Amino acid sequence: MGGDPYVSELADERREMSPPCADSLPVPDPYGDQALLTPAMTRGYDSVPGPERERLGRYLDAVVSARRAPVHTDVAFNAVYFGFDIGGDGYGASPLRLDDFPVITLGGPAPVLPVGAMVCVVTGSDPLYAEIVHREGAHPELGSLGDVPPWVSGAPVGAEGPGRPGQDPRPRRRELLVPDLHAFGPALSPSPAQLHRLRTRRRWINGDGHVVVDVCHPSPEAARRDEPTAYAEHLLTTAREQLLSPFVPVSLAELVGGTDENTLRAGLFGLLDTVRGVLNSLPGARTWGHYAMSRTVLADSARDTGPLGGGDLASFVAALKRAATPNRRRHGLGSPVAVYTATGPGLRGFPGAADPLKGVGYATAVCRANLAVADALRQVGRYGLFDNGTRIALDDAFEGGGVWRSHHPGDAETPGDPLSPAGHGWLSTVAVAEEPDAEPVDMAPADDPSLGAGRLLRSDADEIVWRAPLRLAHLVGGWFPLPPEVAPELPALRLCLVLDHDGERTTHEGVAELGRESGRLAPVAWPSDFFPGLITECRWRRGGALIHVATVPLDEPVRVDERVIGHCYDPQVLTRDDVPGSGRQGDTAAGLAPRQLVMRAVRRCGLLTLDGHALLDPSVLPAVVYGPRRAPAQTAALEAAVAELLARRLLERARGSRDARGQPHFPAREAQVVIPLVRYRPARHRLIRPWGSTGLVAEPLQAVQFVPGHLRRLLPGRSPSDAQRVAFREHCRRLGKADGWELPDGYTFVTEHTRGH
């Protein structure tokens, strides 16, 4: 989670902002008349209009209620993208190609199979088709009743023992996968007798109906990816044929307008962000990490008096409170104690728990137990410190379904967010002096003196004309920079600035503050849509008290990262100043997550190219972000954030060099030491347009909505027209498919069109 609380308060905020799903409205069908996924969703949750969020929310709310297991973000994406039928047929009602699924075997080596992966489990007879709905670490050192050796909690993948992280470039980890064997409907589900026989034999699935595999990760960086990032990589590589299948309701390639790799990747991450945001906003669901559960089911379970009901979960929380309480010795209290407990194995000790932990019930029980602990921590407040002096906090979100750390005395250490995995167990075995967590420093931009200096266009006997970008300091401080060509010649200190922007003219009167060579005019109330890097064209008639300032429209608007820009801008200033933590209210690194801190550091302190790229040596990141005093956990969090940003293509790898004085250079120079760099490349997004169109579409699109081509389920007895069959073949060719693809039975193809006028 990159340092964010594992149960996010953002979910509650989004839930309050989103309208409830009206029971009277029908549940949308992914293969219905109107596609559930829209181009706006490929840009992330915050870019999706309210009506589209509400419609997707109605469907996902029904999915959460219909599924027998907690619905992970990846599983929710599958439901809407691959067309899950909530009426009982699941994915069996969609024309997925089962031969595209990867094959797994119990106890054998396996590729990375994140939550959401659709797999084929080999058996002695018919194969089992399943969707992975839960994944967790199954380290051999985990105790049968939940006790965890400290070094296992938070250990890097491939760790060989206490304080020994391992050196294998392809680290391995034993993982437990929970497959939903009924996700493809009754026709492809094993009968109760078949399932009992398979569980009893324990050759293909274990006695609980789960699969334990030894996973080989392609790199240490890949092993640190969070679940949605790992699933996105899975879809773009192992399951690429499945992702780009023309049989899905609406293809990702249609949504983003092409098949370019970077465009597909950005669109896929945008869709996953949209799905997670909508899940978090559902009024009828609660979330634990990336999992959503029905509030009704949770309430019924809390009232249940049977195995793993409300009473047992209360006992589980009570056991965590007591776990680290030391016995009182004759001459005082014992030394500090930390006990680590894994949720999944810890639930097996309750009487009658064997049956509820079979199949997908295991995932349900683990999420319910973790939510019970989270609720107890919220109730007690005080960073998880209970009245008996024990502090409880989540230490590892993956191993054993989640590892909780019980520490006594809890007030003997600096508290942190109890729901943000800290990895204290592993860090306690690393032979490095523990430093208190440092606060992020407000790093000064590594500016070239010429950055943002502007350019003189004309200087004659009548007037001076120049162009200059606005810096963040200008917007925050409310002042206008006076260049050295103008400041010495001003006839008076009181001036008037006339601003022309988007057809509107405003006037700002202020006082010039003059220095030796330049100066400033203040105050200036800049429009709210002004941003760092916006270029202004300025005119001053010699001897006058008026300065005319105007913005310069672009021929076509562009999207740079998440900012839609319609006026000329300086890419270097945009990179330096428009960083996470900056805004019109100020500029601070406080409260930023590790991913944001990394992006802020690279853009603020990296080498800057003319087109706004920024490059930084990743080895200096901890010092840049936290200064000389940083805790090992903070360094590890930044390393994990870099790995995730590289995986998401938000950062890139590059090579530079370092000179004898220790200064980095890019490109690499001859006779210097070559060093690795990470590069921020501003993502100049092409605004979504229909296939075959040229040029960009101005944003926002208020009256006209582009509807991409998509499959639609037909009523019984209906068949598609010849024109729709031809349109589908053309659709397949655009996706790069060979000839011979035909519409599946029971479906037609709706060609791309616009709605509205």
Short mmCIF file of N, CA, C and O in Angstrom, two decimals, residues 618-691:
data_model
loop_
_atom_site.label_atom_id
_atom_site.label_comp_id
_atom_site.label_asym_id
_atom_site.label_seq_id
_atom_site.Cartn_x
_atom_site.Cartn_y
_atom_site.Cartn_z
N PRO A 618 19.00 6.52 -8.26
CA PRO A 618 18.12 6.02 -7.21
C PRO A 618 18.82 5.78 -5.88
O PRO A 618 18.17 5.74 -4.84
N SER A 619 20.14 5.63 -5.90
CA SER A 619 20.85 5.37 -4.64
C SER A 619 20.83 6.57 -3.71
O SER A 619 21.03 6.43 -2.50
N VAL A 620 20.58 7.78 -4.25
CA VAL A 620 20.56 8.97 -3.40
C VAL A 620 19.15 9.33 -2.95
O VAL A 620 18.97 10.30 -2.21
N LEU A 621 18.15 8.56 -3.37
CA LEU A 621 16.77 8.89 -3.04
C LEU A 621 16.53 9.02 -1.54
O LEU A 621 15.92 10.00 -1.08
N PRO A 622 16.96 8.04 -0.70
CA PRO A 622 16.69 8.18 0.74
C PRO A 622 17.25 9.47 1.33
O PRO A 622 16.58 10.13 2.14
N ALA A 623 18.47 9.84 0.91
CA ALA A 623 19.06 11.08 1.44
C ALA A 623 18.32 12.30 0.93
O ALA A 623 18.13 13.28 1.66
N VAL A 624 17.88 12.26 -0.33
CA VAL A 624 17.15 13.40 -0.89
C VAL A 624 15.81 13.59 -0.19
O VAL A 624 15.39 14.70 0.12
N VAL A 625 15.11 12.46 0.07
CA VAL A 625 13.75 12.54 0.63
C VAL A 625 13.77 12.80 2.13
O VAL A 625 13.03 13.64 2.63
N TYR A 626 14.63 12.08 2.86
CA TYR A 626 14.58 12.13 4.32
C TYR A 626 15.80 12.78 4.96
O TYR A 626 15.83 12.92 6.18
N GLY A 627 16.81 13.12 4.17
CA GLY A 627 18.01 13.69 4.77
C GLY A 627 18.91 12.60 5.33
O GLY A 627 18.72 11.41 5.09
N PRO A 628 19.90 12.96 6.13
CA PRO A 628 20.88 11.98 6.62
C PRO A 628 20.31 10.99 7.62
O PRO A 628 20.84 9.89 7.78
N ARG A 629 19.23 11.34 8.33
CA ARG A 629 18.67 10.45 9.36
C ARG A 629 17.38 9.84 8.85
O ARG A 629 16.32 10.43 8.90
N ARG A 630 17.49 8.64 8.31
CA ARG A 630 16.30 7.94 7.83
C ARG A 630 16.33 6.52 8.36
O ARG A 630 17.40 5.90 8.51
N ALA A 631 15.16 6.00 8.66
CA ALA A 631 15.03 4.66 9.22
C ALA A 631 15.11 3.62 8.10
O ALA A 631 14.76 3.91 6.95
N PRO A 632 15.58 2.41 8.41
CA PRO A 632 15.64 1.37 7.38
C PRO A 632 14.29 1.11 6.73
O PRO A 632 14.21 0.84 5.53
N ALA A 633 13.21 1.20 7.51
CA ALA A 633 11.89 0.96 6.94
C ALA A 633 11.55 2.01 5.89
O ALA A 633 10.88 1.71 4.89
N GLN A 634 11.99 3.24 6.10
CA GLN A 634 11.71 4.29 5.13
C GLN A 634 12.49 4.05 3.84
O GLN A 634 11.97 4.24 2.74
N THR A 635 13.75 3.61 3.98
CA THR A 635 14.54 3.28 2.79
C THR A 635 13.90 2.14 2.02
O THR A 635 13.79 2.18 0.78
N ALA A 636 13.45 1.10 2.74
CA ALA A 636 12.81 -0.04 2.09
C ALA A 636 11.53 0.38 1.39
O ALA A 636 11.22 -0.10 0.29
N ALA A 637 10.77 1.27 2.00
CA ALA A 637 9.52 1.74 1.39
C ALA A 637 9.79 2.50 0.10
O ALA A 637 9.06 2.36 -0.88
N LEU A 638 10.86 3.31 0.08
CA LEU A 638 11.20 4.04 -1.14
C LEU A 638 11.65 3.08 -2.24
O LEU A 638 11.31 3.26 -3.41
N GLU A 639 12.41 2.06 -1.87
CA GLU A 639 12.85 1.07 -2.87
C GLU A 639 11.64 0.35 -3.47
O GLU A 639 11.58 0.13 -4.68
N ALA A 640 10.69 -0.02 -2.62
CA ALA A 640 9.48 -0.68 -3.12
C ALA A 640 8.68 0.27 -4.01
O ALA A 640 8.11 -0.15 -5.03
N ALA A 641 8.65 1.54 -3.65
CA ALA A 641 7.92 2.52 -4.46
C ALA A 641 8.57 2.68 -5.83
O ALA A 641 7.87 2.78 -6.85
N VAL A 642 9.91 2.70 -5.88
CA VAL A 642 10.60 2.80 -7.16
C VAL A 642 10.26 1.59 -8.03
O VAL A 642 9.98 1.72 -9.24
N ALA A 643 10.27 0.40 -7.42
CA ALA A 643 9.95 -0.82 -8.18
C ALA A 643 8.54 -0.74 -8.76
O ALA A 643 8.30 -1.12 -9.91
N GLU A 644 7.60 -0.26 -7.97
CA GLU A 644 6.22 -0.17 -8.45
C GLU A 644 6.09 0.88 -9.56
O GLU A 644 5.41 0.66 -10.56
N LEU A 645 6.75 2.02 -9.40
CA LEU A 645 6.68 3.06 -10.42
C LEU A 645 7.33 2.60 -11.73
O LEU A 645 6.85 2.94 -12.81
N LEU A 646 8.40 1.82 -11.63
CA LEU A 646 9.01 1.26 -12.83
C LEU A 646 8.07 0.26 -13.49
O LEU A 646 7.93 0.24 -14.71
N ALA A 647 7.40 -0.56 -12.67
CA ALA A 647 6.47 -1.55 -13.22
C ALA A 647 5.31 -0.87 -13.93
O ALA A 647 4.83 -1.35 -14.96
N ARG A 648 4.87 0.25 -13.39
CA ARG A 648 3.74 0.96 -13.99
C ARG A 648 4.15 1.90 -15.12
O ARG A 648 3.33 2.60 -15.67
N ARG A 649 5.45 1.90 -15.45
CA ARG A 649 6.00 2.75 -16.49
C ARG A 649 5.82 4.23 -16.17
O ARG A 649 5.83 5.06 -17.09
N LEU A 650 5.65 4.56 -14.91
CA LEU A 650 5.64 5.97 -14.52
C LEU A 650 7.07 6.49 -14.37
O LEU A 650 7.30 7.69 -14.41
N LEU A 651 8.00 5.58 -14.15
CA LEU A 651 9.43 5.86 -14.22
C LEU A 651 10.05 4.87 -15.19
O LEU A 651 9.50 3.79 -15.44
N GLU A 652 11.22 5.22 -15.73
CA GLU A 652 11.94 4.35 -16.65
C GLU A 652 13.38 4.21 -16.17
O GLU A 652 13.90 5.07 -15.46
N ARG A 653 14.01 3.14 -16.59
CA ARG A 653 15.44 2.96 -16.31
C ARG A 653 16.26 3.69 -17.38
O ARG A 653 15.88 3.74 -18.55
N ALA A 654 17.38 4.24 -16.96
CA ALA A 654 18.30 4.91 -17.89
C ALA A 654 19.72 4.72 -17.36
O ALA A 654 19.93 4.23 -16.24
N ARG A 655 20.70 5.10 -18.17
CA ARG A 655 22.11 4.99 -17.79
C ARG A 655 22.77 6.35 -17.94
O ARG A 655 22.61 7.02 -18.97
N GLY A 656 23.48 6.74 -16.92
CA GLY A 656 24.23 7.98 -16.96
C GLY A 656 25.65 7.73 -16.50
O GLY A 656 26.13 6.59 -16.51
N SER A 657 26.33 8.77 -16.07
CA SER A 657 27.70 8.62 -15.59
C SER A 657 27.95 9.59 -14.45
O SER A 657 27.16 10.52 -14.21
N ARG A 658 29.03 9.34 -13.72
CA ARG A 658 29.39 10.21 -12.59
C ARG A 658 30.84 10.65 -12.77
O ARG A 658 31.73 9.83 -13.05
N ASP A 659 31.06 11.96 -12.60
CA ASP A 659 32.42 12.47 -12.80
C ASP A 659 33.23 12.35 -11.52
O ASP A 659 32.76 11.85 -10.49
N ALA A 660 34.46 12.84 -11.55
CA ALA A 660 35.37 12.70 -10.41
C ALA A 660 34.89 13.47 -9.20
O ALA A 660 35.26 13.15 -8.06
N ARG A 661 34.07 14.50 -9.40
CA ARG A 661 33.55 15.27 -8.27
C ARG A 661 32.26 14.69 -7.71
O ARG A 661 31.67 15.25 -6.79
N GLY A 662 31.80 13.57 -8.31
CA GLY A 662 30.58 12.94 -7.82
C GLY A 662 29.32 13.46 -8.48
O GLY A 662 28.22 13.07 -8.08
N GLN A 663 29.44 14.32 -9.51
CA GLN A 663 28.27 14.89 -10.16
C GLN A 663 27.76 13.94 -11.26
O GLN A 663 28.55 13.43 -12.07
N PRO A 664 26.46 13.68 -11.29
CA PRO A 664 25.92 12.80 -12.33
C PRO A 664 25.76 13.56 -13.66
O PRO A 664 25.62 14.79 -13.68
N HIS A 665 25.76 12.80 -14.75
CA HIS A 665 25.58 13.38 -16.08
C HIS A 665 24.71 12.46 -16.92
O HIS A 665 24.73 11.23 -16.75
N PHE A 666 23.94 13.06 -17.81
CA PHE A 666 23.15 12.31 -18.77
C PHE A 666 23.12 13.09 -20.07
O PHE A 666 22.88 14.30 -20.05
N PRO A 667 23.39 12.41 -21.21
CA PRO A 667 23.78 11.01 -21.36
C PRO A 667 25.16 10.73 -20.72
O PRO A 667 25.88 11.66 -20.36
N ALA A 668 25.47 9.45 -20.62
CA ALA A 668 26.74 9.08 -20.02
C ALA A 668 27.91 9.63 -20.83
O ALA A 668 27.87 9.66 -22.06
N ARG A 669 28.94 10.11 -20.12
CA ARG A 669 30.11 10.67 -20.77
C ARG A 669 31.25 9.65 -20.78
O ARG A 669 31.34 8.80 -19.89
N GLU A 670 32.07 9.76 -21.77
CA GLU A 670 33.20 8.84 -21.90
C GLU A 670 34.17 9.02 -20.73
O GLU A 670 34.32 10.12 -20.19
N ALA A 671 34.80 7.91 -20.36
CA ALA A 671 35.84 7.88 -19.32
C ALA A 671 35.27 8.19 -17.93
O ALA A 671 36.03 8.50 -17.01
N GLN A 672 33.96 8.12 -17.77
CA GLN A 672 33.35 8.31 -16.45
C GLN A 672 32.66 7.01 -16.03
O GLN A 672 32.31 6.17 -16.86
N VAL A 673 32.45 6.87 -14.73
CA VAL A 673 31.81 5.68 -14.18
C VAL A 673 30.34 5.67 -14.58
O VAL A 673 29.61 6.65 -14.37
N VAL A 674 29.90 4.58 -15.18
CA VAL A 674 28.50 4.45 -15.60
C VAL A 674 27.64 4.14 -14.37
O VAL A 674 27.99 3.28 -13.55
N ILE A 675 26.53 4.82 -14.23
CA ILE A 675 25.62 4.61 -13.09
C ILE A 675 24.20 4.45 -13.60
O ILE A 675 23.83 4.96 -14.65
N PRO A 676 23.38 3.69 -12.86
CA PRO A 676 21.96 3.58 -13.24
C PRO A 676 21.20 4.83 -12.81
O PRO A 676 21.50 5.45 -11.79
N LEU A 677 20.21 5.21 -13.59
CA LEU A 677 19.34 6.33 -13.27
C LEU A 677 17.90 5.90 -13.43
O LEU A 677 17.60 4.93 -14.14
N VAL A 678 17.01 6.62 -12.77
CA VAL A 678 15.58 6.47 -13.05
C VAL A 678 15.12 7.77 -13.70
O VAL A 678 15.54 8.86 -13.32
N ARG A 679 14.27 7.60 -14.72
CA ARG A 679 13.85 8.75 -15.53
C ARG A 679 12.34 8.97 -15.40
O ARG A 679 11.55 8.03 -15.53
N TYR A 680 11.98 10.22 -15.13
CA TYR A 680 10.58 10.64 -15.26
C TYR A 680 10.40 11.24 -16.63
O TYR A 680 11.09 12.17 -17.02
N ARG A 681 9.49 10.66 -17.40
CA ARG A 681 9.18 11.16 -18.73
C ARG A 681 7.73 11.66 -18.70
O ARG A 681 6.81 10.87 -18.49
N PRO A 682 7.50 12.96 -18.89
CA PRO A 682 6.11 13.44 -18.87
C PRO A 682 5.26 12.67 -19.88
O PRO A 682 5.62 12.54 -21.05
N ALA A 683 4.17 12.11 -19.39
CA ALA A 683 3.29 11.31 -20.25
C ALA A 683 2.35 12.25 -20.98
O ALA A 683 1.38 12.74 -20.41
N ARG A 684 2.66 12.50 -22.22
CA ARG A 684 1.81 13.37 -23.04
C ARG A 684 0.73 12.50 -23.65
O ARG A 684 0.88 11.92 -24.70
N HIS A 685 -0.39 12.39 -22.92
CA HIS A 685 -1.46 11.49 -23.32
C HIS A 685 -2.20 12.04 -24.53
O HIS A 685 -2.47 13.24 -24.62
N ARG A 686 -2.52 11.14 -25.42
CA ARG A 686 -3.42 11.48 -26.51
C ARG A 686 -4.83 11.39 -25.96
O ARG A 686 -5.25 10.36 -25.45
N LEU A 687 -5.57 12.48 -26.06
CA LEU A 687 -6.94 12.46 -25.56
C LEU A 687 -7.75 11.49 -26.40
O LEU A 687 -7.56 11.36 -27.60
N ILE A 688 -8.66 10.78 -25.72
CA ILE A 688 -9.37 9.68 -26.36
C ILE A 688 -10.13 10.16 -27.59
O ILE A 688 -10.84 11.14 -27.57
N ARG A 689 -9.96 9.41 -28.70
CA ARG A 689 -10.66 9.74 -29.93
C ARG A 689 -11.12 8.44 -30.57
O ARG A 689 -10.60 7.36 -30.28
N PRO A 690 -12.10 8.47 -31.47
CA PRO A 690 -12.54 7.26 -32.16
C PRO A 690 -11.44 6.72 -33.07
O PRO A 690 -10.54 7.43 -33.48
N TRP A 691 -11.55 5.40 -33.40
CA TRP A 691 -10.62 4.79 -34.34
C TRP A 691 -10.63 5.57 -35.65
O TRP A 691 -11.67 5.95 -36.17
#
